Tab-separated table of C-alpha atoms in Angstrom:
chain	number	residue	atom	x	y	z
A	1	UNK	CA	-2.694	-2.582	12.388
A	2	UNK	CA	-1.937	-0.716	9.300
A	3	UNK	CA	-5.462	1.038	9.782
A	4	UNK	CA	-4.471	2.201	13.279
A	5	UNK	CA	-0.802	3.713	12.323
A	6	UNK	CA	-1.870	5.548	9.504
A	7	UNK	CA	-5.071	6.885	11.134
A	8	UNK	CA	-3.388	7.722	14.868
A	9	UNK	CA	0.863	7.443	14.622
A	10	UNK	CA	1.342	10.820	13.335
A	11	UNK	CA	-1.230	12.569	16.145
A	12	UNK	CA	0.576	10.700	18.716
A	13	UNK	CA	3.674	11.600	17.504
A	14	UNK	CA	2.624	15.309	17.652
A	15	UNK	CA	1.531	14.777	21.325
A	16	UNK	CA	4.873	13.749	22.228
A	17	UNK	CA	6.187	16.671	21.602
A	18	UNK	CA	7.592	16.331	18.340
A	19	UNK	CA	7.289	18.768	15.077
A	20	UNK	CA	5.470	18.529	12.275
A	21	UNK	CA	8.635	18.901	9.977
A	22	UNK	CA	10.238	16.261	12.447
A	23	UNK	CA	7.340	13.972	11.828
A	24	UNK	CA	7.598	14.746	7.701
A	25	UNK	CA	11.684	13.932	8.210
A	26	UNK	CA	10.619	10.728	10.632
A	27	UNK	CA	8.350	9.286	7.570
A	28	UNK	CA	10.590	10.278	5.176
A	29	UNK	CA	13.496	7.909	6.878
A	30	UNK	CA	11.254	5.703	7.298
A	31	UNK	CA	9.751	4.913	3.664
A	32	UNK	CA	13.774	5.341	2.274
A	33	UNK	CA	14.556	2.562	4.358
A	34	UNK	CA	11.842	0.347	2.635
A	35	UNK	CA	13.719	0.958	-0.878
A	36	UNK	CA	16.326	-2.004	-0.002
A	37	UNK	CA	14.591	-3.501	3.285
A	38	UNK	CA	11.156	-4.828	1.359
A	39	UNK	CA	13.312	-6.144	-1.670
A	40	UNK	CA	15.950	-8.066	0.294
A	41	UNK	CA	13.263	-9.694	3.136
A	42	UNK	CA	11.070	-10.852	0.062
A	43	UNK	CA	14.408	-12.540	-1.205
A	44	UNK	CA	14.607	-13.846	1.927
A	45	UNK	CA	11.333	-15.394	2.469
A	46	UNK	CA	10.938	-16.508	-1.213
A	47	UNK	CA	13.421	-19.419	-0.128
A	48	UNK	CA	11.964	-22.859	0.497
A	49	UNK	CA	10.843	-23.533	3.904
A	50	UNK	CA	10.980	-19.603	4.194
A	51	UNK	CA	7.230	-18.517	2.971
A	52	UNK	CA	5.689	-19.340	6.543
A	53	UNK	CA	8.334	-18.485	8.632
A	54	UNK	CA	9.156	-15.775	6.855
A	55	UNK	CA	6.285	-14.179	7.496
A	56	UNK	CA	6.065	-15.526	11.149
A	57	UNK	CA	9.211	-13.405	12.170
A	58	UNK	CA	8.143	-9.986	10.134
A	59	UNK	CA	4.943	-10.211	12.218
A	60	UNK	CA	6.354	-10.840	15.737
A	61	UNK	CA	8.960	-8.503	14.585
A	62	UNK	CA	6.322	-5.333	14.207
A	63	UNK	CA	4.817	-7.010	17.265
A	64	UNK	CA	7.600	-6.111	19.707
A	65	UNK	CA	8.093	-2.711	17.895
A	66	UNK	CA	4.677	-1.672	18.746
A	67	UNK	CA	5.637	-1.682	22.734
A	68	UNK	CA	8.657	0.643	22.474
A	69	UNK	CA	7.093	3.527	23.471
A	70	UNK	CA	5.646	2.134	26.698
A	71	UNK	CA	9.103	1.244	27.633
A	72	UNK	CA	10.215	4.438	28.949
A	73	UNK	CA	11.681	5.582	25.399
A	74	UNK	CA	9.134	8.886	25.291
A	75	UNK	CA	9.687	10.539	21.474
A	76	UNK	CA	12.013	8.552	20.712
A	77	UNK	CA	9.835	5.358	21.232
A	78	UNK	CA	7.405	6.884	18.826
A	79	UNK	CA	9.922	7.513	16.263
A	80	UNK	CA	11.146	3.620	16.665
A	81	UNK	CA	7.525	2.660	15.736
A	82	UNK	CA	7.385	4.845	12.750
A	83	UNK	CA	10.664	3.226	11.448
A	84	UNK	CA	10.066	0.110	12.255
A	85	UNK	CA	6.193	-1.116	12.469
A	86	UNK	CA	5.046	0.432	8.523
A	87	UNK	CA	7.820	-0.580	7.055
A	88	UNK	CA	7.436	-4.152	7.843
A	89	UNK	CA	3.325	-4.549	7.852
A	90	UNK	CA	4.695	-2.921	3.785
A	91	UNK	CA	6.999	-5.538	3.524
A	92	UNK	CA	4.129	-8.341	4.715
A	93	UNK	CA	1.707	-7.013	2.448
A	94	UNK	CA	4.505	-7.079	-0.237
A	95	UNK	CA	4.833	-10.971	0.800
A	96	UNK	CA	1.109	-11.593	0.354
A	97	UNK	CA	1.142	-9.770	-2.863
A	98	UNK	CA	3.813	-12.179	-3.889
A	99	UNK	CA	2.562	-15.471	-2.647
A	100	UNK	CA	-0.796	-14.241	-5.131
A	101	UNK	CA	1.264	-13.999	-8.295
A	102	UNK	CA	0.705	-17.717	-9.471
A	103	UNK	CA	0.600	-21.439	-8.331
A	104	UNK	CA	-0.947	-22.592	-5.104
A	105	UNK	CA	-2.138	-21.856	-2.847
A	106	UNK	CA	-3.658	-18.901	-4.901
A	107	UNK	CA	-3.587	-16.705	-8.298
A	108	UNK	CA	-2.829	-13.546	-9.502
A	109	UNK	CA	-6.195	-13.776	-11.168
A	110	UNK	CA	-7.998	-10.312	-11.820
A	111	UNK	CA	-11.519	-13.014	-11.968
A	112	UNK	CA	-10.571	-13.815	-8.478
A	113	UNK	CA	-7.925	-11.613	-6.285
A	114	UNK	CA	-9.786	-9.033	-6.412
A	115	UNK	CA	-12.353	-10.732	-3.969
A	116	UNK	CA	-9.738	-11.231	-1.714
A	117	UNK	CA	-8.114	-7.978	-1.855
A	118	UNK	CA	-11.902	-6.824	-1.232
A	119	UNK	CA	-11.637	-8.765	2.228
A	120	UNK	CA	-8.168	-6.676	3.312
A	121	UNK	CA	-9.962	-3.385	2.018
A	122	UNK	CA	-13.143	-4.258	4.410
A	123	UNK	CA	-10.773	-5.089	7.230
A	124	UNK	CA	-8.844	-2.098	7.070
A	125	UNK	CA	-11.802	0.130	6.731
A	126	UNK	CA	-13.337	-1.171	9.509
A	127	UNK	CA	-9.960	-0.317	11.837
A	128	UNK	CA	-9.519	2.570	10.491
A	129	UNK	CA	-13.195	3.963	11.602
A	130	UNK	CA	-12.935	1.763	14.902
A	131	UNK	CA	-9.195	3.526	15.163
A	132	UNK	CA	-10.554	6.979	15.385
A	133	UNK	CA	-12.966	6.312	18.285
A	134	UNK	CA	-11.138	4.949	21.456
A	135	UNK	CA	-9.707	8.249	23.383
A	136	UNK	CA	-8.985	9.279	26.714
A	137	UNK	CA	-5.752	8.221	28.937
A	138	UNK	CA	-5.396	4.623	28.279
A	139	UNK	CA	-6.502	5.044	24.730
A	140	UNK	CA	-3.331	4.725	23.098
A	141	UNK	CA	-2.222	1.973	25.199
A	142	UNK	CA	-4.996	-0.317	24.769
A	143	UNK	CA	-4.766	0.014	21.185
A	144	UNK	CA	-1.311	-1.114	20.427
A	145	UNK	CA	-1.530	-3.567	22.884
A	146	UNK	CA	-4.006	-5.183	20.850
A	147	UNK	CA	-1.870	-4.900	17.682
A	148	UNK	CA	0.816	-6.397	19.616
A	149	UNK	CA	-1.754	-9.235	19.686
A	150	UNK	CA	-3.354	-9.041	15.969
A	151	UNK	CA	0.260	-9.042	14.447
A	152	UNK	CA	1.564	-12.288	16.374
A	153	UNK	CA	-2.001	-13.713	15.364
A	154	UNK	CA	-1.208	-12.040	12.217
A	155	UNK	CA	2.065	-13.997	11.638
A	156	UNK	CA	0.370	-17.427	12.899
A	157	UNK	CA	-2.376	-17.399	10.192
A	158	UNK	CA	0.416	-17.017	7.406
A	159	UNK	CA	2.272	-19.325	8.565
A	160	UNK	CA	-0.294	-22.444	9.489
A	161	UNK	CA	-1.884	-21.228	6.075
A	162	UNK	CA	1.388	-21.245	3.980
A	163	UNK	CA	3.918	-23.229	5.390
A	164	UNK	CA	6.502	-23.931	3.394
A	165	UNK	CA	4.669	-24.164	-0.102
A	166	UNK	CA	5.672	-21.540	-2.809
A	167	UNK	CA	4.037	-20.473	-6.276
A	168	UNK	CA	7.159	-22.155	-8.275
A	169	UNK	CA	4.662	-24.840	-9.683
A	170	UNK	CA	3.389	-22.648	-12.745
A	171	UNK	CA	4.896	-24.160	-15.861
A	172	UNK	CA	6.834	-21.416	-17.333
A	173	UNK	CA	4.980	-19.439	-20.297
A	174	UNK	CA	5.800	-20.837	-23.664
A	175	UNK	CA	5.711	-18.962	-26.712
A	176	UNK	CA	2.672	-20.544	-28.063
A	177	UNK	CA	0.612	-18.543	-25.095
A	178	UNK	CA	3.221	-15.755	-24.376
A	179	UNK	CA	2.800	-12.354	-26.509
A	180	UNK	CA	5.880	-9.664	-25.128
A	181	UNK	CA	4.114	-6.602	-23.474
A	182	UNK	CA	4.897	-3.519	-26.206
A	183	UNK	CA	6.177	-0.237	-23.807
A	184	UNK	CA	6.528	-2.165	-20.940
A	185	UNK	CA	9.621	0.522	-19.504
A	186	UNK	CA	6.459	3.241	-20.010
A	187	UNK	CA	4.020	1.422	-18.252
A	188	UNK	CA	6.189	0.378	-15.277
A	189	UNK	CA	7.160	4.199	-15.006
A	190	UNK	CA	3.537	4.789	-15.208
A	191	UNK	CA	2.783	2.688	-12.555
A	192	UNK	CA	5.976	4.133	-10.477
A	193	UNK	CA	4.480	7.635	-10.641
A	194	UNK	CA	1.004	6.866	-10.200
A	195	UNK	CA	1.437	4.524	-6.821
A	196	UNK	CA	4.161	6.747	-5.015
A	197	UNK	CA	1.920	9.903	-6.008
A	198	UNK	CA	0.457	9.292	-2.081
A	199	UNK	CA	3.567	10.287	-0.739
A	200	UNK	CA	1.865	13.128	1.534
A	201	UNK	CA	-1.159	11.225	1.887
A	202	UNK	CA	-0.083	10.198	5.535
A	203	UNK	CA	0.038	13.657	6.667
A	204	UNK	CA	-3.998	13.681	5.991
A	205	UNK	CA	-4.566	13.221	9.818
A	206	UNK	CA	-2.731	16.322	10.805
A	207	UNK	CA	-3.480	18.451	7.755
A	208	UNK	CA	-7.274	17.505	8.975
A	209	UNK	CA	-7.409	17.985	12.569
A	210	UNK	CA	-6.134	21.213	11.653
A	211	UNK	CA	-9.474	22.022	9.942
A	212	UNK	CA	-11.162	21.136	12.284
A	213	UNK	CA	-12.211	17.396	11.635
A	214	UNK	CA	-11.696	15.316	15.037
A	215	UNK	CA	-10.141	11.807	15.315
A	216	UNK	CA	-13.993	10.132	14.635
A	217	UNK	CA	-14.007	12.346	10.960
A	218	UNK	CA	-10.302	10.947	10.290
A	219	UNK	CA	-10.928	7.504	10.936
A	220	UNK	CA	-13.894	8.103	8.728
A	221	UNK	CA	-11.990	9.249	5.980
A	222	UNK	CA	-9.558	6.736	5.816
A	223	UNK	CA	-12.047	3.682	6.465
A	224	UNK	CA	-13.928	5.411	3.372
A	225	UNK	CA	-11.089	5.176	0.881
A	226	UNK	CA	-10.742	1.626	1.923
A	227	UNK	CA	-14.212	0.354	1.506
A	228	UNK	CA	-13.722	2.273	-1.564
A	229	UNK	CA	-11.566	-0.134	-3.303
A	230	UNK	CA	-13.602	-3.002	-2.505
A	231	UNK	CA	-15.982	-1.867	-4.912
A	232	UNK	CA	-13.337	-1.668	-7.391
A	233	UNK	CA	-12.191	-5.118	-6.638
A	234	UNK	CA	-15.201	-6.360	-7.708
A	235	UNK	CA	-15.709	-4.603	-10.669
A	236	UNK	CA	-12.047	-5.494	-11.757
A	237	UNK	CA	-13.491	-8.861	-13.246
A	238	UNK	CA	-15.292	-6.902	-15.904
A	239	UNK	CA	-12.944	-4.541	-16.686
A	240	UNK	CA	-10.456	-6.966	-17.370
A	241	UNK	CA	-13.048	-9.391	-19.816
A	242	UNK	CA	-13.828	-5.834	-21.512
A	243	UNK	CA	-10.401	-4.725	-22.336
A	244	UNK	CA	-7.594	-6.881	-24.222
A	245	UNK	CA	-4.599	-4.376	-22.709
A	246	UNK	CA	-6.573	-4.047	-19.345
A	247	UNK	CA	-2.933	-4.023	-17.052
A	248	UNK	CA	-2.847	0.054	-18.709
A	249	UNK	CA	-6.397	0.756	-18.892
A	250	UNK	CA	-5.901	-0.007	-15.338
A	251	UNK	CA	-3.111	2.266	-14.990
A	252	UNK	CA	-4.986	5.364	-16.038
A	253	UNK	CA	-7.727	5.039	-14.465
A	254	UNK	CA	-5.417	4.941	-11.255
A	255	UNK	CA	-3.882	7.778	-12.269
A	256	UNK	CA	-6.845	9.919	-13.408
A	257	UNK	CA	-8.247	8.771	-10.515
A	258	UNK	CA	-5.666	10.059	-8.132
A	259	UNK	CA	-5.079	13.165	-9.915
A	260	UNK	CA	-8.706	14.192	-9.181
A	261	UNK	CA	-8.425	12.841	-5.616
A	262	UNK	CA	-5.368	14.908	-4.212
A	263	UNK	CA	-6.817	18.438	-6.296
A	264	UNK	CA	-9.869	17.668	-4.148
A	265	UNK	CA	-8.084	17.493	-1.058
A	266	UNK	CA	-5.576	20.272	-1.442
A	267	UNK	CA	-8.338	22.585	-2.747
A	268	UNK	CA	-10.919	22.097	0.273
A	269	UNK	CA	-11.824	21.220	4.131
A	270	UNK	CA	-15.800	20.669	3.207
A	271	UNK	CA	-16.310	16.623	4.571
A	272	UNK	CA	-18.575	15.817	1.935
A	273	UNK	CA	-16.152	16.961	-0.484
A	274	UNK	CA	-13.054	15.312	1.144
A	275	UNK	CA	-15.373	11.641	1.389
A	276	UNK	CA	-15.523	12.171	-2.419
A	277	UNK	CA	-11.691	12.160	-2.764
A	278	UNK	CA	-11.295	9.811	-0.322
A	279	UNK	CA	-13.668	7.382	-2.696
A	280	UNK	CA	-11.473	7.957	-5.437
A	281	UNK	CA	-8.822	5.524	-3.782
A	282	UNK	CA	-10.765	2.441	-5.602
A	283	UNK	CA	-8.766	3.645	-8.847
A	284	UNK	CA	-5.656	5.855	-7.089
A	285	UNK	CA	-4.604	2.428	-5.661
A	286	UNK	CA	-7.220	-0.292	-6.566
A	287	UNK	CA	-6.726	0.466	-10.385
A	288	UNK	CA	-2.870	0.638	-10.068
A	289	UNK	CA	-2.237	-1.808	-8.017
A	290	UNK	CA	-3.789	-4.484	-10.160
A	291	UNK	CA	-2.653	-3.145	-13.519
A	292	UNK	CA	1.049	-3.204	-11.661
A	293	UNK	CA	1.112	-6.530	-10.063
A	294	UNK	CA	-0.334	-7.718	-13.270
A	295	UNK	CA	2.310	-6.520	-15.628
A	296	UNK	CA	4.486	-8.506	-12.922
A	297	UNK	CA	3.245	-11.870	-13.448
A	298	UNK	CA	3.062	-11.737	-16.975
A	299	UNK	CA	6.765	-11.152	-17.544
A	300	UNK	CA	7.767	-13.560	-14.720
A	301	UNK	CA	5.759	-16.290	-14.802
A	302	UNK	CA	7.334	-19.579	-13.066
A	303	UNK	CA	10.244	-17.602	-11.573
A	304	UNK	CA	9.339	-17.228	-8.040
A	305	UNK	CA	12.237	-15.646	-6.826
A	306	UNK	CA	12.546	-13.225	-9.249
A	307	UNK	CA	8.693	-12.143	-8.950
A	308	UNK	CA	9.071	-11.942	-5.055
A	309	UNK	CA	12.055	-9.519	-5.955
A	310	UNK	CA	10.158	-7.564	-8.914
A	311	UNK	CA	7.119	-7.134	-6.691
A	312	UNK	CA	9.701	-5.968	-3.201
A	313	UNK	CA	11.081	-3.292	-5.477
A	314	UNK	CA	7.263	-2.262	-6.744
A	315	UNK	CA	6.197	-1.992	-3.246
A	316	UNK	CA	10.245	-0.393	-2.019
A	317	UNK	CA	9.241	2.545	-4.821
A	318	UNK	CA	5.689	3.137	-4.708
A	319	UNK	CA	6.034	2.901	-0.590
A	320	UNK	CA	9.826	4.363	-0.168
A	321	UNK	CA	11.838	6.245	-2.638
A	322	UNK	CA	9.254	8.909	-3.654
A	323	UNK	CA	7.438	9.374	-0.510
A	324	UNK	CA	10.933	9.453	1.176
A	325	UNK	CA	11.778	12.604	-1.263
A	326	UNK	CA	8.524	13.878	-0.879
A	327	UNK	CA	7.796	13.395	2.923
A	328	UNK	CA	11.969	14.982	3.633
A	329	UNK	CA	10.115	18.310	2.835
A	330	UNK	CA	5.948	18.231	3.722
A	331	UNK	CA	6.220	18.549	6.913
A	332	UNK	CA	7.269	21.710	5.907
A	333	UNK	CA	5.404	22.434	2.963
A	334	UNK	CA	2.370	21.419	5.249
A	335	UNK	CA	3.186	24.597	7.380
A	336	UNK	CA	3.785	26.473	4.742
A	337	UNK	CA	1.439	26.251	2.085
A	338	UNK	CA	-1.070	23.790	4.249
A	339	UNK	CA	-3.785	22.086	1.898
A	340	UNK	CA	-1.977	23.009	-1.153
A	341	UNK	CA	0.966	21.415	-0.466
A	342	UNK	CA	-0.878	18.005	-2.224
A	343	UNK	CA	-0.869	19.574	-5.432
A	344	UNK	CA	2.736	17.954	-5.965
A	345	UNK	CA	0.611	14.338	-5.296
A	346	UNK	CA	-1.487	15.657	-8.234
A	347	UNK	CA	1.214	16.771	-10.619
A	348	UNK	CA	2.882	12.974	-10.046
A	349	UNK	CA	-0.464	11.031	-10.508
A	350	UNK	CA	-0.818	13.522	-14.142
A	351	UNK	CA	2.110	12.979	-15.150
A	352	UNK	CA	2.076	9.265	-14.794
A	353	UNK	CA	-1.119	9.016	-16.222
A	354	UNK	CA	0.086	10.928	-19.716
A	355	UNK	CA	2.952	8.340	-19.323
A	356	UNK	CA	0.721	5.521	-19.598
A	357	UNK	CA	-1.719	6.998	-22.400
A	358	UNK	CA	1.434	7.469	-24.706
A	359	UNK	CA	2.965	3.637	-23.684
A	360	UNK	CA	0.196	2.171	-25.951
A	361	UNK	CA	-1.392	-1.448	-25.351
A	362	UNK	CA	0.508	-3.229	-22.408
A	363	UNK	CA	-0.563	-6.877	-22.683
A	364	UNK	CA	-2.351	-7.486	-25.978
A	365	UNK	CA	-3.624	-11.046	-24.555
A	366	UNK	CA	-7.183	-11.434	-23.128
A	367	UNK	CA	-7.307	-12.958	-19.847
């Protein structure tokens, strides 16, 4: 579902009649709201008896979102999905993310997420190419009808496969096995700046159709830069035998990564060139994803509530505060300055990734 908002929302919103610096304000709102809205559901849900149902209500929640505009709202039916629907699929992938950090029923183990972050990467790649084909009349219609039906299914699976068991079983670290991450403020900025440096990415659909590239090409795209990371995933294993302070090696190849990813973009229309960029996702978000949620669960091993909170306020900044700033003004930086507008992306993924070359090691302890 995820796929199909990113890939269509904004083009729908633009058929309803609304701007493209309305949209830009729209996303903005919408990503601020997730700053305190991720953090406190994830508090929420990190409660006993709460990890299922939890998850249960966020999904029938974005269920019954995804109908408004069929229910005579027009624009501002549109705009209710935008605030609503991302904002809680974030805050459900936040809640996955969490339940991964440590104890059953799985580990935040870079020998073995990664596999199963591969399987969400396939999925979404395959929506997002499969979102850009449907079109005609009842296009639209047909397609969030059946996310009305993946999301309850969505919330189901969670819940029959989590119940009400939490990862508080780790035994807290004990100071025969736990070594204090040196520069762990610069590393966490690192990641900050690095992750939130997509904050214009979602205007790729409409910044594309503009030069020309149809709905199929855009769906594409984005179903690229997610088969793109499963490739990382799988590599991740390696990286992380090879390096002792893998959690920042991580980190800059994210940000190196994404650097050279939104120059691409911002400096040409050419498809081949764009499917490049759009490859360079498996270290723009693979890379610092891992590295992040790693840093994470080696400072809060056995707290559960306190990771579910640490990783709600990861995924609040790098999916709310920045992107909020940024996305207040591309709409209208996208009509002014078009393709270059993603230069700022660039300047944020740089700037993060000199951040994390001058933190030094981040975990000196080999997995």
């Amino acid at each position: 579902m995820g796929a199909i908002l990113s890939t269509r929302l904004p083009g729908w919103m633009t058929q309803a009649g609304l701007s493209v610096g309305a949209i830009g304000l729209a996303l903005a709102a919408s990503r601020l709201g997730r700053i305190a809205i991720i953090p406190a559901i994830l508090h929420m849900v990190s409660a006993d008896r709460w990890a299922g149902r939890g998850a249960l209500a966020i999904s029938v929640a974005t269920a019954f979102a995804l109908l408004l505009p069929f229910l005579g709202f027009s624009e501002r039916g549109w705009l209710a999905v935008e605030m609503i629907a991302p904002a809680l699929i974030a805050a459900l992938m936040a809640q996955l993310d969490w339940l991964s950090l440590g104890g059953p029923p799985s580990r935040l183990d870079p020998l073995t997420y990664g596999v199963r972050r591969a399987a969400g990467s396939a999925a979404f790649a395959i929506a997002a190419v499969g979102a850009g084909l449907p079109n005609g009349a009842y296009a639209v219609a047909w397609m969030m009808g059946a996310g009305f039906f993946v999301m309850i299914l969505t919330g189901i699976a969670i819940d029959w496969g989590f119940g009400t068991r939490l990862p508080h079983t780790v035994p807290p670290t004990t100071k025969a096995d736990e070594t204090q991450p040196a520069h762990i403020t610069g590393l966490a900025l690192a990641a900050i700046l690095i992750q939130t440096s997509s904050g214009l990415y979602h205007l790729t659909p409409i910044l594309w159709v503009r030069q020309g590239h149809g709905p199929a090409a855009v769906g594409f795209l984005w179903g690229l830069a997610a088969a793109s990371e499963i490739g990382f995933f799988l590599i991740a294993p390696w990286l992380c035998r090879r390096f002792t302070d893998w959690p920042r090696i991580l980190l800059i190849l994210g940000g190196a990564g994404a650097t050279i990813r939104w120059v691409l973009i911002a400096s040409t229309a050419s498809l081949p060139l764009l499917a490049l960029a759009q490859m360079l996702q498996s270290f723009s978000f693979g890379a610092s994803l891992v590295g992040t949620l790693a840093l994470i669960r080696d400072h809060l091993t056995g707290r559960a509530r306190a990771q579910a909170r640490a990783v709600g306020i990861n995924q609040g900044l790098q999916t709310g505060l920045i992107p909020a700033l940024s996305l207040a003004v591309s709409g209208f930086l996208l009509q002014a300055l078009g393709a270059e507008s993603f230069l700022i992306m660039a300047a944020l993924a740089m700037i993060g990734t000199i951040v994390a070359l001058r933190s030094g090691n981040g975990l000196k302890r080999a997995v």
